[in-house]
Structures are given as structure tokens and as C-alpha cells.
Coordinates of C-alpha atoms in Angstrom, one line a residue:
X1 CA 167.9 111.6 73.1
X2 CA 169.4 108.4 74.3
X3 CA 167.2 105.3 73.8
X4 CA 166.4 103.4 77.0
X5 CA 164.5 100.2 77.7
X6 CA 161.8 102.2 79.4
X7 CA 161.4 104.4 76.3
X8 CA 161.3 101.4 74.0
X9 CA 158.7 99.5 76.1
X10 CA 156.5 102.6 76.3
X11 CA 156.4 102.6 72.5
X12 CA 155.1 99.0 72.3
X13 CA 151.5 98.1 71.8
X14 CA 149.8 96.2 74.7
X15 CA 151.4 92.8 75.3
X16 CA 150.0 89.8 77.2
X17 CA 151.1 87.3 79.8
X18 CA 147.6 85.8 80.2
X19 CA 145.2 84.7 77.4
X20 CA 144.9 87.7 75.0
X21 CA 141.2 86.9 74.7
X22 CA 140.6 88.1 78.2
X23 CA 139.2 91.6 77.8
X24 CA 140.9 94.5 79.5
X25 CA 137.4 95.2 81.1
X26 CA 137.8 91.8 82.8
X27 CA 140.8 93.1 84.8
X28 CA 140.1 94.8 88.2
X29 CA 142.7 96.6 90.3
X30 CA 143.5 95.1 93.7
X31 CA 145.0 97.0 96.6
X32 CA 147.0 94.8 99.0
X33 CA 148.9 97.7 100.6
X34 CA 149.1 98.1 104.3
X35 CA 146.9 101.2 104.0
X36 CA 144.0 99.2 102.7
X37 CA 141.7 99.1 105.8
X38 CA 139.6 96.2 104.4
X39 CA 142.6 93.9 105.0
X40 CA 142.5 94.6 108.7
X41 CA 139.8 91.9 109.1
X42 CA 141.6 89.4 106.8
X43 CA 144.2 87.0 108.0
X44 CA 146.7 87.7 105.2
X45 CA 149.1 85.1 106.7
X46 CA 146.7 82.4 105.4
X47 CA 146.8 81.7 101.7
X48 CA 143.3 80.3 101.8
X49 CA 141.8 83.3 103.5
X50 CA 143.6 85.7 101.3
X51 CA 142.5 83.7 98.2
X52 CA 138.9 84.0 99.5
X53 CA 139.2 87.8 99.9
X54 CA 140.7 88.1 96.4
X55 CA 138.1 85.8 94.8
X56 CA 135.3 87.9 96.4
X57 CA 136.9 91.1 95.1
X58 CA 137.0 89.7 91.6
X59 CA 133.4 88.4 91.8
X60 CA 132.1 91.7 93.2
X61 CA 133.5 93.5 90.2
X62 CA 132.3 90.8 87.7
X63 CA 136.0 90.4 86.6
X64 CA 138.3 87.5 85.8
X65 CA 141.6 88.8 86.9
X66 CA 142.8 91.1 89.8
X67 CA 146.0 92.9 89.3
X68 CA 148.3 95.4 90.9
X69 CA 151.1 95.8 93.5
X70 CA 154.0 97.6 91.8
X71 CA 155.9 99.6 94.4
X72 CA 153.1 98.7 96.9
X73 CA 154.1 98.5 100.6
X74 CA 152.5 95.4 102.1
X75 CA 152.0 93.7 105.5
X76 CA 151.6 90.3 103.9
X77 CA 155.3 89.5 104.1
X78 CA 155.5 89.8 107.9
X79 CA 154.5 86.1 108.2
X80 CA 157.8 85.0 106.8
X81 CA 161.3 85.4 108.4
X82 CA 162.6 85.6 104.8
X83 CA 161.5 89.3 104.7
X84 CA 161.7 90.4 108.3
X85 CA 164.3 92.7 109.8
X86 CA 164.8 94.4 113.2
X87 CA 165.1 97.8 111.5
X88 CA 161.9 99.0 109.7
X89 CA 164.2 100.7 107.1
X90 CA 165.7 97.4 106.1
X91 CA 162.5 95.2 106.3
X92 CA 161.6 94.0 102.9
X93 CA 157.9 94.9 102.3
X94 CA 157.8 96.9 99.1
X95 CA 156.6 94.9 96.1
X96 CA 158.7 95.2 92.9
X97 CA 156.6 93.4 90.3
X98 CA 152.9 93.3 89.2
X99 CA 150.7 90.5 90.4
X100 CA 148.0 88.9 88.4
X101 CA 145.6 87.0 90.6
X102 CA 143.8 84.1 88.8
X103 CA 143.3 80.4 89.2
X104 CA 146.1 77.8 89.5
X105 CA 146.9 76.0 86.2
X106 CA 146.1 79.2 84.2
X107 CA 148.5 79.3 81.2
X108 CA 151.2 81.9 81.1
X109 CA 152.6 83.4 77.9
X110 CA 155.7 85.4 77.0
X111 CA 154.7 88.9 76.0
X112 CA 157.7 89.3 73.7
X113 CA 160.2 87.0 72.0
X114 CA 162.6 85.7 74.7
X115 CA 165.3 83.2 75.6
X116 CA 165.4 81.3 78.9
X117 CA 168.0 83.0 81.0
X118 CA 167.5 80.8 84.0
X119 CA 164.9 79.0 86.1
X120 CA 164.7 77.6 89.7
X121 CA 162.4 76.3 92.3
X122 CA 162.7 78.9 95.1
X123 CA 161.3 76.8 97.9
X124 CA 161.7 79.1 101.0
X125 CA 158.4 79.8 102.7
X126 CA 157.0 83.0 101.2
X127 CA 159.4 82.9 98.1
X128 CA 158.5 82.5 94.4
X129 CA 158.4 78.7 94.2
X130 CA 159.0 77.7 90.5
X131 CA 160.4 80.7 88.6
X132 CA 161.4 81.4 85.0
X133 CA 163.5 84.3 83.8
X134 CA 163.5 85.3 80.2
X135 CA 166.1 87.5 78.4
X136 CA 164.8 89.9 75.7
X137 CA 166.2 92.4 73.3
X138 CA 164.5 95.6 72.1
X139 CA 166.1 98.3 70.0
X140 CA 169.5 96.6 70.7
X141 CA 168.9 96.9 74.4
X142 CA 168.9 93.8 76.7
X143 CA 166.4 93.3 79.6
X144 CA 164.7 90.5 81.5
X145 CA 161.3 89.4 82.6
X146 CA 160.6 87.2 85.7
X147 CA 157.6 84.9 86.2
X148 CA 157.1 83.7 89.7
X149 CA 154.7 81.3 91.6
X150 CA 154.5 78.9 88.7
X151 CA 153.6 75.2 88.7
X152 CA 156.3 72.6 89.3
X153 CA 155.6 71.2 85.8
X154 CA 156.6 74.6 84.3
X155 CA 160.3 74.0 84.9
X156 CA 160.5 70.2 84.6
X157 CA 161.8 70.0 81.0
X158 CA 163.0 73.5 80.6
X159 CA 166.5 74.3 79.3
X160 CA 168.6 77.5 79.5
X161 CA 168.8 79.0 76.0
X162 CA 165.4 77.7 74.9
X163 CA 163.7 80.3 72.6
X164 CA 160.1 81.3 73.1
X165 CA 158.3 83.4 70.5
X166 CA 155.9 86.2 71.5
X167 CA 152.6 84.8 72.6
X168 CA 153.9 81.3 73.2
X169 CA 152.9 79.5 76.4
X170 CA 155.8 79.2 78.8
X171 CA 154.2 78.0 82.0
X172 CA 151.1 77.4 84.1
X173 CA 150.4 78.9 87.6
X174 CA 151.0 76.9 90.7
X175 CA 148.9 76.6 93.8
X176 CA 149.8 77.3 97.4
X177 CA 151.4 73.9 97.9
X178 CA 154.2 74.8 95.5
X179 CA 154.2 78.6 95.0
X180 CA 155.6 79.8 98.3
X181 CA 152.2 79.4 100.0
X182 CA 150.3 82.2 98.3
X183 CA 146.9 82.4 96.7
X184 CA 147.5 81.5 93.0
X185 CA 148.9 84.4 91.0
X186 CA 151.6 85.4 88.7
X187 CA 154.4 87.7 89.9
X188 CA 155.6 89.5 86.7
X189 CA 158.6 91.7 86.9
X190 CA 160.9 93.6 84.5
X191 CA 164.6 93.7 85.3
X192 CA 167.3 95.7 83.5
X193 CA 170.4 94.2 85.2
X194 CA 170.2 90.7 86.6
X195 CA 173.3 91.3 88.9
X196 CA 174.5 87.7 88.4
X197 CA 171.2 86.2 89.9
X198 CA 170.0 83.0 88.2
X199 CA 166.5 81.7 88.6
X200 CA 165.8 84.3 91.2
X201 CA 165.8 88.1 91.7
X202 CA 164.4 90.1 94.6
X203 CA 160.7 90.8 94.2
X204 CA 160.4 92.7 97.4
X205 CA 162.7 95.3 98.8
X206 CA 163.2 97.6 101.8
X207 CA 162.6 101.3 102.0
X208 CA 166.3 101.8 102.2
X209 CA 166.9 100.1 98.8
X210 CA 163.9 101.3 97.0
X211 CA 165.5 103.9 94.8
X212 CA 167.9 101.4 93.4
X213 CA 165.2 98.8 92.7
X214 CA 162.8 101.3 91.2
X215 CA 165.5 102.2 88.6
X216 CA 166.4 98.5 87.9
X217 CA 162.9 97.0 88.0
X218 CA 160.6 99.0 85.7
X219 CA 156.8 99.3 86.0
X220 CA 155.4 96.0 84.4
X221 CA 152.6 98.1 83.0
X222 CA 155.1 99.4 80.4
X223 CA 154.5 96.0 78.8
X224 CA 151.0 95.0 80.0
X225 CA 149.4 98.5 79.7
X226 CA 146.5 97.7 82.1

């Protein structure tokens, strides 16, 4: 049977992008899909109000981190013209990464040995803000991980080609003033083919393009195993 990135990642033990001392019991799932009726009373266009909702969810479950969102259809992106389209089939509202909601300045670590492929401050409203993309190899196969919504300091002295060892801190999380105007969180995404993108890659897609992106952007839980 042909080896694939997905197969190789499935065989891994659990890896970490947050402090490995945070117990798996301290993670709580968070539903930000348009089908979550609780969000009807939340102004999701406001980063402060969404942050309050997420903080209350974490507190209610006595957790430290809220997570989720892979292939989740969300209304949160309707606030930005960056994602809107006249045709519902081409509107970008399906999330391709996994979000980890936790405080700004939280350290972020590489889950595997990696090399800096690229980085960029994606400053459009609703975009990633400071972003790092690492290149990895597993079983002679190449793939990439993307870290979005970071602090500005995370990319200030970074260099393409810099090597990070598994478990090494690569960044800290940004706040709404720099991260695209979101409640603080990490957008973590696995990408098989970067398609010539540098410092950026679509983290949200349309229904029309979903099958392509599901194939190219694997479930981040293959690595995080939450």
C-alpha cells in the first residue's frame, strides 16, 4: 500500500502546538458553525464580544483551551469583504484549519521538526495577521504546517530556512489589534501542496472548492489528536 502523508501522521503519537503540560482534559470543543443557535445572540462581527462568548464557554467547562473548526461552515466571515461573494456557492465560509482559542501572548511550539518555508503579515481585515509556514518531512514525504494570528514579534527576526526542532517555541499569539481582528487564537493548518503561496494559504474556502481543499488540507487532528 502506498505511503501517504495522512497515513504517516496517523501513526504518530500526539504532538503539541501549545504547552505540552496542558492536560487533554483542559481542552473543550467549541462549535462556531452557522448551525450553532447559541451564536444567534452573539455579535460575531465584534472580536470583543466573540472573545467574551468563547471565554465564558471555556470557563463553564473548567477548561483552558477551546478548539475546533475543521471543515466547519461559519457565519463569522460575513463581516469581511475578503470572503464575501454574490454567489453562495463561491462565498468563502468553510474553515480549513483547526482553531485553538487561548489568551494572546500564549507561546506556540512546532509539533515536529521543521524549516521556515515562509512568513508574512497578512494585514487585510479578517485575514491571518502575522503568519508562519513550516516545511516538514515524514517518511520521505513533504508537507507544511501554517500558524496564523500570531504576534508581530513572532516574525520580526525570522529567516526563511531557519530550522526549528520538535517542541521548540516558534511564536506567540497576537491580539485583535494585529491578528486580523479576531479573539486571540491559533489557526493551525496542514497543507500538502503550497501551490506557490508564500507566507499565506487559504484558510477558508467555498462550497464549490471544498473537495480540492479537503484533499490538500488534512485534518489537523492527525497531529494534535484532540
